[in-house]
Amino acid sequence: MADRITLSVIKADVGGCVGHAGVHQALVEKAAGMLKDAVGRGLLVDQCATAVGDDLELIMTHRKGPDNADIHGLAWETFKRCADLAREMKLYGAGQDLLTDAFSGNVKGMGPGVAEMEFIERASEPVIVFMADKTEPGAWNLPLYKMFCDPFNTAGLVIDPKMHAGFRLEVHDLIEHKRITFSTPEEMYDLLVFIGAPGRFCIKAVYTKATGDIAAVSTTERLNLMAGRYVGKDDPVLIVRCQSGLPAVGEVLEPFATPHLVAGWMRGSHHGPLMPVSIRHATPTRFDGPPRVVALGFQLNGGKLVGPQDFFADPAFDRARQIANELASYLRGLGPFEPHRLPLDEMEYTTMPDVKKRLEDRFEKV
Ligand code: F6R
Ligand code: MG
Ligand code: MG
């Protein structure tokens, strides 16, 4: 159907500069060039290539639906060529997120993170693409809960007749590969039992109750689980549609005014505050962090991406950054102790097996 549009955001770390802090401009330009070519040959309607931390982010609109082999192939080819350039430039960790050579029609399970939604473009279609670095997919649980379930965050849940019925939230169990859908507000407490454990249960998508329309979708890849060894955190992406019966732009941004603690940061093995920043400031530094989140807003016009508006460039988020810096300093004071350091089973790096083995003989029964 001609009026259905798909918004695909596909991301990968294909090489950092300097270290894991950022992406070299040459890679962003290379990616943008390849996506522009794809617009030229009619594969994409529009594109925006950008970077958050050491992740290259491909924001694309098209008419081919989610999980399309041509779109995924384009993303894969773009990452491959950018990884080649990263290798030539001796950038850090070149090709890090590309786990295999053989592309089989879909990038899922191959390293990149994927968030895609298909919908009929409304008379006016505001969307926000959130992109985070140095954290994991569960980082979206708390903000998504606030946007779509918390009347203290989203006034519309109480006073907008089009939102008053609530939403449906699809939750994925990333360990047992199962999913379940909760209906809110009536199942809020059941929902919270699961999403309060963001290392395992992640909100994959949100739907309106009345029409079943998609309202939000996130990446839920866990690279470390796929690769079975450390290959970086799964710096996640989230797409949210806004307004007219969905949370307003300001209600969608509001959860980030109070930084919450997320898993990731240094060596993917620490809790830290999620700091909202502009694209210009999306380069983690202190202890490789603190973890960052960027929000780019677009109005869609026949699939064209009108924008972006770099929302967290606004001084209204200065206070959140200040709180994040305070929290970061406090947590850093704990050094190698939990809860700054993640529990053993959640760490990306660990020397425990080696140390344990070496000291095996010295352990006595008590
Ligand atoms: C975390 C991250 C960095 C690296 C750290 C060590 O997601 O990307 O904190 O884990 O800089 O990196 P390597 O092992 O490459 O020296
Ligand atoms: Mg990296
Ligand atoms: Mg990253």
Short mmCIF file of N, CA and C in Angstrom, two decimals, residues 12-25 27 53-56 79 82-98 133-134 230-233 235 266-268 284 288 349:
data_model
loop_
_atom_site.label_atom_id
_atom_site.label_comp_id
_atom_site.label_asym_id
_atom_site.label_seq_id
_atom_site.Cartn_x
_atom_site.Cartn_y
_atom_site.Cartn_z
N ALA A 12 25.38 0.03 14.21
CA ALA A 12 26.48 -0.88 14.54
C ALA A 12 27.71 -0.05 14.91
N ASP A 13 28.55 -0.64 15.74
CA ASP A 13 29.86 -0.07 16.04
C ASP A 13 30.83 -0.73 15.06
N VAL A 14 31.31 0.05 14.09
CA VAL A 14 32.22 -0.54 13.09
C VAL A 14 33.62 0.05 13.20
N GLY A 15 33.85 0.76 14.31
CA GLY A 15 35.19 1.33 14.52
C GLY A 15 35.06 2.66 15.24
N GLY A 16 35.86 2.84 16.30
CA GLY A 16 35.74 4.04 17.12
C GLY A 16 36.87 5.02 16.91
N CYS A 17 36.62 6.29 17.29
CA CYS A 17 37.63 7.33 17.19
C CYS A 17 37.33 8.41 18.21
N VAL A 18 38.12 8.63 19.18
CA VAL A 18 39.32 7.91 19.58
C VAL A 18 38.92 6.82 20.57
N GLY A 19 39.50 5.64 20.48
CA GLY A 19 39.07 4.52 21.32
C GLY A 19 37.61 4.23 21.04
N HIS A 20 36.82 4.11 22.12
CA HIS A 20 35.39 3.82 21.96
C HIS A 20 34.53 5.08 22.12
N ALA A 21 35.16 6.27 21.96
CA ALA A 21 34.44 7.51 22.30
C ALA A 21 33.53 8.03 21.20
N GLY A 22 33.95 7.90 19.95
CA GLY A 22 33.17 8.53 18.88
C GLY A 22 33.33 7.79 17.57
N VAL A 23 32.70 8.35 16.52
CA VAL A 23 32.84 7.82 15.16
C VAL A 23 33.51 8.91 14.33
N HIS A 24 34.52 8.54 13.56
CA HIS A 24 35.18 9.54 12.70
C HIS A 24 34.21 10.06 11.64
N GLN A 25 34.28 11.37 11.39
CA GLN A 25 33.38 12.01 10.42
C GLN A 25 33.44 11.33 9.05
N LEU A 27 33.57 8.26 8.36
CA LEU A 27 32.66 7.10 8.33
C LEU A 27 31.21 7.56 8.19
N GLY A 53 28.14 8.26 20.31
CA GLY A 53 29.27 7.51 20.85
C GLY A 53 30.01 6.85 19.71
N ASP A 54 30.37 5.57 19.88
CA ASP A 54 31.10 4.87 18.82
C ASP A 54 30.18 4.09 17.88
N ASP A 55 28.89 4.46 17.90
CA ASP A 55 27.93 3.74 17.06
C ASP A 55 27.49 4.55 15.86
N LEU A 56 27.54 3.90 14.71
CA LEU A 56 27.07 4.50 13.47
C LEU A 56 25.58 4.18 13.36
N PHE A 79 27.68 -0.85 6.52
CA PHE A 79 28.55 -1.13 7.68
C PHE A 79 29.86 -1.77 7.24
N CYS A 82 32.08 0.82 5.66
CA CYS A 82 32.58 1.73 6.70
C CYS A 82 33.62 1.02 7.57
N ALA A 83 33.42 -0.28 7.82
CA ALA A 83 34.40 -1.04 8.60
C ALA A 83 35.72 -1.14 7.82
N ASP A 84 35.62 -1.32 6.49
CA ASP A 84 36.84 -1.35 5.66
C ASP A 84 37.59 -0.04 5.78
N LEU A 85 36.85 1.07 5.71
CA LEU A 85 37.46 2.39 5.83
C LEU A 85 38.10 2.54 7.22
N ALA A 86 37.37 2.04 8.25
CA ALA A 86 37.89 2.12 9.63
C ALA A 86 39.20 1.35 9.74
N ARG A 87 39.27 0.19 9.04
CA ARG A 87 40.51 -0.61 9.05
C ARG A 87 41.64 0.15 8.39
N GLU A 88 41.34 0.73 7.21
CA GLU A 88 42.35 1.53 6.49
C GLU A 88 42.88 2.66 7.35
N MET A 89 41.97 3.28 8.12
CA MET A 89 42.35 4.44 8.94
C MET A 89 42.92 4.02 10.29
N LYS A 90 42.97 2.69 10.51
CA LYS A 90 43.42 2.13 11.79
C LYS A 90 42.61 2.69 12.96
N LEU A 91 41.32 2.83 12.76
CA LEU A 91 40.44 3.27 13.84
C LEU A 91 40.29 2.13 14.83
N TYR A 92 39.72 2.43 15.99
CA TYR A 92 39.73 1.43 17.06
C TYR A 92 38.57 0.42 16.93
N GLY A 93 38.90 -0.85 17.07
CA GLY A 93 37.88 -1.91 17.05
C GLY A 93 37.14 -1.97 15.72
N ALA A 94 37.85 -1.79 14.62
CA ALA A 94 37.21 -1.77 13.30
C ALA A 94 36.43 -3.07 13.05
N GLY A 95 35.20 -2.94 12.66
CA GLY A 95 34.37 -4.10 12.34
C GLY A 95 33.82 -4.83 13.56
N GLN A 96 33.95 -4.21 14.72
CA GLN A 96 33.61 -4.86 16.00
C GLN A 96 32.24 -5.56 16.04
N ASP A 97 31.20 -4.87 15.53
CA ASP A 97 29.84 -5.42 15.66
C ASP A 97 29.42 -6.32 14.50
N LEU A 98 30.31 -6.53 13.52
CA LEU A 98 29.92 -7.38 12.38
C LEU A 98 30.43 -8.78 12.69
N ASP A 133 24.52 5.24 23.92
CA ASP A 133 25.82 4.56 23.86
C ASP A 133 26.28 4.22 25.28
N LYS A 134 27.02 3.11 25.39
CA LYS A 134 27.56 2.58 26.65
C LYS A 134 26.45 2.10 27.58
N TYR A 230 32.98 -11.32 24.88
CA TYR A 230 32.78 -9.88 24.92
C TYR A 230 32.92 -9.25 23.54
N VAL A 231 31.86 -8.58 23.08
CA VAL A 231 31.97 -7.85 21.82
C VAL A 231 31.31 -6.49 21.96
N GLY A 232 31.36 -5.93 23.16
CA GLY A 232 30.77 -4.59 23.36
C GLY A 232 29.35 -4.70 23.87
N LYS A 233 28.88 -3.62 24.47
CA LYS A 233 27.49 -3.56 24.93
C LYS A 233 26.60 -3.33 23.72
N ASP A 235 24.48 -1.14 22.63
CA ASP A 235 24.00 0.23 22.66
C ASP A 235 22.71 0.37 21.87
N MET A 266 31.94 1.83 31.67
CA MET A 266 33.27 1.27 31.42
C MET A 266 33.22 -0.25 31.28
N ARG A 267 33.76 -0.75 30.17
CA ARG A 267 33.87 -2.18 29.90
C ARG A 267 32.53 -2.91 30.01
N GLY A 268 31.44 -2.16 29.79
CA GLY A 268 30.11 -2.77 29.84
C GLY A 268 29.87 -3.46 31.17
N PRO A 284 31.23 9.80 24.83
CA PRO A 284 31.54 9.43 26.20
C PRO A 284 33.04 9.59 26.50
N ASP A 288 34.96 6.28 30.22
CA ASP A 288 34.23 5.88 29.00
C ASP A 288 32.74 6.19 29.11
N TYR A 349 33.23 -8.07 31.01
CA TYR A 349 34.62 -8.50 31.18
C TYR A 349 34.69 -9.17 32.54
#
